[in-house]
XYZ file of C-alpha atoms in Angstrom:
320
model
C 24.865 -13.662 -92.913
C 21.625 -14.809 -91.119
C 20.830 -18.672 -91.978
C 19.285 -21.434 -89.764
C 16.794 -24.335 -90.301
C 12.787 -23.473 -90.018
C 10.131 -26.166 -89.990
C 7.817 -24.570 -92.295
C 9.658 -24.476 -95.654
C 8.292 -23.117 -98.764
C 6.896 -19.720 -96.753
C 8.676 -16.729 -97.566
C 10.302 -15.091 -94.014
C 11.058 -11.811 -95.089
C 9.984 -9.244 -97.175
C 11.645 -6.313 -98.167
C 14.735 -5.235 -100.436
C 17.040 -5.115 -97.417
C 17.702 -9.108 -97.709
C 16.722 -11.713 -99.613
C 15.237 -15.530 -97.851
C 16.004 -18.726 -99.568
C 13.786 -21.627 -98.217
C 14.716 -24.952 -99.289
C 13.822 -28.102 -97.730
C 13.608 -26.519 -94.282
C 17.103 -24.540 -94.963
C 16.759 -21.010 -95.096
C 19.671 -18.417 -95.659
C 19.290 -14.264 -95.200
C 21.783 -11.925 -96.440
C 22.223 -8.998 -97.588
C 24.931 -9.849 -100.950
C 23.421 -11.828 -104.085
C 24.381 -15.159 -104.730
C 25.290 -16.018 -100.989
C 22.117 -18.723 -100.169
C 23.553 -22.241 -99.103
C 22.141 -25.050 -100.928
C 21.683 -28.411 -99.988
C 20.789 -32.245 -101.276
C 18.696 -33.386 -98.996
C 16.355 -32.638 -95.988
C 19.393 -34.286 -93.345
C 22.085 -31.933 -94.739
C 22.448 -28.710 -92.950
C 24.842 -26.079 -94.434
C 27.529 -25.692 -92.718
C 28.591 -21.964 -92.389
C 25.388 -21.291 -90.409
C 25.140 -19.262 -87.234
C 22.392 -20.473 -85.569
C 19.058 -22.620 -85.856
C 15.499 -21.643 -85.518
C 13.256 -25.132 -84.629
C 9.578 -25.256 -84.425
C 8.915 -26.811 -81.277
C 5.093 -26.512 -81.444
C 4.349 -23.797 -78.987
C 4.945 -20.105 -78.913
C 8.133 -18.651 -78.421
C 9.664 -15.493 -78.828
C 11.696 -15.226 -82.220
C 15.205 -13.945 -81.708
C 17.313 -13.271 -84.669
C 21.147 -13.544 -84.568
C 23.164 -11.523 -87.083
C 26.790 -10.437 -87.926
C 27.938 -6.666 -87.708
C 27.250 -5.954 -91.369
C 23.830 -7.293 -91.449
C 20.467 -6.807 -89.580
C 17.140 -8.277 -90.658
C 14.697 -5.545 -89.526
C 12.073 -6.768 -87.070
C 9.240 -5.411 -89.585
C 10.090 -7.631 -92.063
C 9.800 -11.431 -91.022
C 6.254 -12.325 -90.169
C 4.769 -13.786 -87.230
C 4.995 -16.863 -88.017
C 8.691 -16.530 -87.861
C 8.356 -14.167 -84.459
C 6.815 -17.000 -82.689
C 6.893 -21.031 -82.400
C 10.496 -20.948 -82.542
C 13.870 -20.955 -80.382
C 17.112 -20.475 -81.099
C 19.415 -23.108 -80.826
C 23.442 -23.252 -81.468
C 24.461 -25.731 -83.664
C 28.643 -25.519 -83.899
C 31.337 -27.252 -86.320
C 32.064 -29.740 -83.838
C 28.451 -30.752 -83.674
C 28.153 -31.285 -87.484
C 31.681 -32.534 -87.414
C 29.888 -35.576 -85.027
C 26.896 -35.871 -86.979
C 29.658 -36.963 -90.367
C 31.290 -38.983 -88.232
C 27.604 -40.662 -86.954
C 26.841 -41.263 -90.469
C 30.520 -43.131 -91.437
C 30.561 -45.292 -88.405
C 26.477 -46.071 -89.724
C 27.564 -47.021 -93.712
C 30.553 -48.853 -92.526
C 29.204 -51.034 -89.449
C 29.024 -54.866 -89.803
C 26.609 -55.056 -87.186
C 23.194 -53.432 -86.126
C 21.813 -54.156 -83.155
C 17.955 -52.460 -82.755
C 15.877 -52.298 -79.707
C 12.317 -53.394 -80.190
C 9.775 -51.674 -77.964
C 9.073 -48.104 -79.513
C 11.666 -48.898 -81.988
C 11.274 -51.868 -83.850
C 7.857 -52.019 -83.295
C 5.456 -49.148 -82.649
C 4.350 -49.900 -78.614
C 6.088 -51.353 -75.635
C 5.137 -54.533 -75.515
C 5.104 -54.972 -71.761
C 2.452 -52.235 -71.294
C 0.527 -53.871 -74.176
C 0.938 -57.433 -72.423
C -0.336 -55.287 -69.255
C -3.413 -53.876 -70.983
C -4.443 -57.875 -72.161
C -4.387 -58.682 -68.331
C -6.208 -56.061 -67.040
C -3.151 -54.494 -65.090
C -2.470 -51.609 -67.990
C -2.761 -48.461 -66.063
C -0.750 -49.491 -63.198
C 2.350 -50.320 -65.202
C 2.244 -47.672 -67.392
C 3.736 -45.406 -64.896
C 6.340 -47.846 -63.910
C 7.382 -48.355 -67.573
C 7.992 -44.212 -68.133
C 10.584 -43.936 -65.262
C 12.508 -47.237 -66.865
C 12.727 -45.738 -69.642
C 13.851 -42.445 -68.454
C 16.480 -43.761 -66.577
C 14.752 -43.248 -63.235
C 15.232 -46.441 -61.366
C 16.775 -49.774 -61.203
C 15.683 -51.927 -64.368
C 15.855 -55.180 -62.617
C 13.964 -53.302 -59.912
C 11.435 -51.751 -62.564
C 10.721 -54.982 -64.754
C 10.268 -57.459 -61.588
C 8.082 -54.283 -60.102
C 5.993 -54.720 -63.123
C 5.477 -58.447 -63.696
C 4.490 -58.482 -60.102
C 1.439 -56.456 -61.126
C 0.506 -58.591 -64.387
C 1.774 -62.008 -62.920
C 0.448 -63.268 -66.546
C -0.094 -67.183 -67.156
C 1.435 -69.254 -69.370
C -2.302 -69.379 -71.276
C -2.230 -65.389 -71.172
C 0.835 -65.354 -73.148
C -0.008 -67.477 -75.768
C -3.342 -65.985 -76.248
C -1.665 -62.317 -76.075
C 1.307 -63.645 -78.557
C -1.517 -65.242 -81.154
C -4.199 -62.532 -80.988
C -2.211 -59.118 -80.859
C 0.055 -58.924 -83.467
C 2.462 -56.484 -82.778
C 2.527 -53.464 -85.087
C 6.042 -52.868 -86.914
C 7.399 -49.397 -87.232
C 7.230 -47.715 -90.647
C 10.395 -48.440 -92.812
C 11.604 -50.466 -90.356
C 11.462 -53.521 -93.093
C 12.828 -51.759 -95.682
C 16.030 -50.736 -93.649
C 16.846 -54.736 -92.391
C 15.980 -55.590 -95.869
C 18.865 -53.097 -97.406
C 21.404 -53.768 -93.933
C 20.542 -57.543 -95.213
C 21.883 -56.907 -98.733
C 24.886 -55.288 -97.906
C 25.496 -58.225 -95.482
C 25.235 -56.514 -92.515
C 24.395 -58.678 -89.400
C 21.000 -57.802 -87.592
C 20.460 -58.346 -83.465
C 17.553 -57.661 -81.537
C 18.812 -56.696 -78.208
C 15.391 -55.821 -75.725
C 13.972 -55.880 -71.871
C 11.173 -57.239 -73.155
C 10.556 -60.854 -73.503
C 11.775 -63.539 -76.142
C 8.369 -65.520 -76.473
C 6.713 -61.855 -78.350
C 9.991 -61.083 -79.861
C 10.353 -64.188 -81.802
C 7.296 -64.005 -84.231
C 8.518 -60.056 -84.905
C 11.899 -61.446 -85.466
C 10.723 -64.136 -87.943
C 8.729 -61.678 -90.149
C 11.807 -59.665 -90.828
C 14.398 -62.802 -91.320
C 15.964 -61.871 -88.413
C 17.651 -65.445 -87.140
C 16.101 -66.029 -83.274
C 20.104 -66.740 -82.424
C 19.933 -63.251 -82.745
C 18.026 -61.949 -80.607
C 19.022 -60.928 -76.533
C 15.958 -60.602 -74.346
C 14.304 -61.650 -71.036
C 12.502 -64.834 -70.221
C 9.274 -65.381 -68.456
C 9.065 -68.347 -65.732
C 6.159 -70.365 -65.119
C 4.997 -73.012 -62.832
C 3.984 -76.767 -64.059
C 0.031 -75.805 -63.805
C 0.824 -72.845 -65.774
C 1.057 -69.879 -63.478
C 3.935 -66.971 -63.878
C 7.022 -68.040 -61.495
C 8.980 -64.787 -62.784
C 11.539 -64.556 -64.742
C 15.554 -65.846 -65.694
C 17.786 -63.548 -64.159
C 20.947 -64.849 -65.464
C 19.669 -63.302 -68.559
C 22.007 -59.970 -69.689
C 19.417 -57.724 -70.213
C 17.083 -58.773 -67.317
C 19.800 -55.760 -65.195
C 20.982 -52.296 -65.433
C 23.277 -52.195 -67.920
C 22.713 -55.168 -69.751
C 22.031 -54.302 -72.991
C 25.970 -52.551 -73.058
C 26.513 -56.464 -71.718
C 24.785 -57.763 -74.629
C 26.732 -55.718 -77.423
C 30.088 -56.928 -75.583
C 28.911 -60.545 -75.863
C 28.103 -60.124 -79.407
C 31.874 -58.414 -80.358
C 33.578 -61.395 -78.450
C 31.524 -63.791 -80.457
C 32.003 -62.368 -83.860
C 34.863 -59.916 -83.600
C 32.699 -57.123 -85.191
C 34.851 -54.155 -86.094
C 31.930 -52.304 -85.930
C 28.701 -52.138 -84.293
C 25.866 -49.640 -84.165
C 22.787 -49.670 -81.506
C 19.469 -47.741 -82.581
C 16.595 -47.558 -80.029
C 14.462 -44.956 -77.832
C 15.923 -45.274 -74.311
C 18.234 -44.323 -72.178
C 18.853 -47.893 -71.750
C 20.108 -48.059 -75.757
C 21.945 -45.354 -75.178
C 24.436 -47.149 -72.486
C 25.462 -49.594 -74.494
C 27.323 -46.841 -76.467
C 30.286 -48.173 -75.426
C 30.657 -50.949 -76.053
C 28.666 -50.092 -79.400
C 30.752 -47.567 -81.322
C 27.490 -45.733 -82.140
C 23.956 -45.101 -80.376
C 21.751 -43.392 -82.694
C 18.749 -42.302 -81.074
C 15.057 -43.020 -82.672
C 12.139 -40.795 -81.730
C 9.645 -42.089 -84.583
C 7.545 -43.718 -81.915
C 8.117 -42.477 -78.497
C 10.343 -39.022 -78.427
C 12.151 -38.437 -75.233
C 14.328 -35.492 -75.012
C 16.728 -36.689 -72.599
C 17.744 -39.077 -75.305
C 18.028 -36.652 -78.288
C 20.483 -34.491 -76.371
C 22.315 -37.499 -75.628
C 22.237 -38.602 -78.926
C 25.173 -37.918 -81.916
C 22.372 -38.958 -84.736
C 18.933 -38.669 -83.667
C 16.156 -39.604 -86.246
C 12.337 -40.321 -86.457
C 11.907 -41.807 -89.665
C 13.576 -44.931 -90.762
C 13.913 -43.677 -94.336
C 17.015 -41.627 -93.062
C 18.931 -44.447 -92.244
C 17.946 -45.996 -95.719
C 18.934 -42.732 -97.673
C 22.175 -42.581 -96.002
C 23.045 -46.145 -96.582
C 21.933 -45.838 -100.270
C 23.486 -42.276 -101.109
């Protein structure tokens, strides 16, 4: 048995009366015995007696097939297109064994905490902020090693405000005149955690006085919400910002989850965002799944137990 999951369903992969290619949503199956193709339900179920995975990565690679003793696919027969722009990845029962358990610890969490920057919303908010005040190029740079886990957050964030030092006036005028851009689905999903009574947090580096507005359009409570606070001076000019905030360090968004089970005694909680900094706070979350719809990083995918980059997955699952 040959199977494994190709991004470019519908095209036939092999031709010939040797074996036979089922391509369904993105799952394909070769073998050489009738009636042996998997079948599945949906495009996030992967059948399970698989022996590898063939992804599309978007660049040339040599195709490699992997086959048992009593069945080889002869190189003649799949196409190019199946020759190149793939890799060959192992996927094991233990790995599908954590993506179920991913998925039960997502329908049966009480709380859902979300980061916002590249998550909840569609840009990072800081670099955005940045751009307004003429200082985006400069903390771009800074911004991609924070989130990669490449220095100090504390470090990184006072690094940055140093270049923008924005006013008080800036702020407002950035808050009122750039609306910030909400991630596809993302709606949808708080409005379906909502009506199965699940409690929503905002937990972000970023800064509470652009959060709140993005927070209020979803009927998100601002109680809810864990970020960073800008300082400024009587006549109006940036001071810095409140350290004795929890996510204003390294670590602080793990710091923020904690606070929130102490609180409310969650049984369980979930955290969804794009950085390695969501990903620490898995513990004390009991789940970081990892959301590449905006910004993918491939550090966090690997990291990840349930990686996704379209909201609508997280809806399906909590609706099938």
């Amino acid at each position: 048995m040959l199977e494994g999951l190709f991004f470019l369903p519908g095209r036939a992969l092999c031709r010939g009366r040797c074996c036979r290619f089922f391509v369904t949503l993105g799952v394909f199956s070769c073998s050489s015995y009738p009636n042996a193709a998997p079948s599945t339900s949906s495009d996030n179920q992967i059948v399970k007696s698989f022996s590898s995975l063939y992804f599309y990565p978007g660049h040339s690679r040599e195709f490699t097939l992997k086959s048992s003793d009593k069945f080889r696919c002869p190189r003649k027969f799949v196409p190019h297109q199946a020759r190149t722009f793939c890799k060959t990845t192992s996927f094991t029962d233990s790995t599908m064994n954590q993506l179920n358990q991913a998925k039960n610890i997502w329908r049966k969490a009480n709380a859902v905490c979300f980061d916002v920057d590249s998550t909840l919303i569609q840009d990072e908010a800081i670099d955005e902020l940045a751009n307004f005040c003429g200082k985006g190029d400069e903390v771009q740079e800074l911004t991609a090693q924070a989130m990669k886990g490449g220095m100090d957050f504390r470090e990184a964030l006072a690094l940055r405000l140093d270049l923008i030092r924005p006013t008080q006036a800036q702020l407002r005028n950035f808050i009122c005149t750039q609306k910030q851009r909400l991630t596809p689905y993302v709606k949808e999903l708080i409005y379906e955690l909502h009506k199965r009574e699940k409690e929503v947090y905002l937990i972000s580096g970023g800064f509470r006085s652009i959060i709140e507005p993005v927070a209020k359009s979803l009927d998100i409570p601002t109680a809810n919400i864990y970020a960073n606070r800008l300082k400024f001076f009587y006549d109006g000019g940036y001071a810095g910002f409140d350290e004795t905030m929890l996510t204003s360090r390294s670590g602080g968004k793990g710091s923020a989850v904690q606070d929130l089970i102490e609180r409310h005694g969650y049984d369980t909680v979930v955290m969804i965002g794009d950085g390695i900094t969501d990903w620490e706070a898995s513990p004390p979350a009991d789940l970081f799944i990892g959301f590449g719809g905006n910004a993918f990083r491939h550090e966090v995918k690997n990291l990840a137990k349930w990686y996704v980059t379209d909201f609508r997955d997280l809806i399906n699952e909590l609706r099938d």
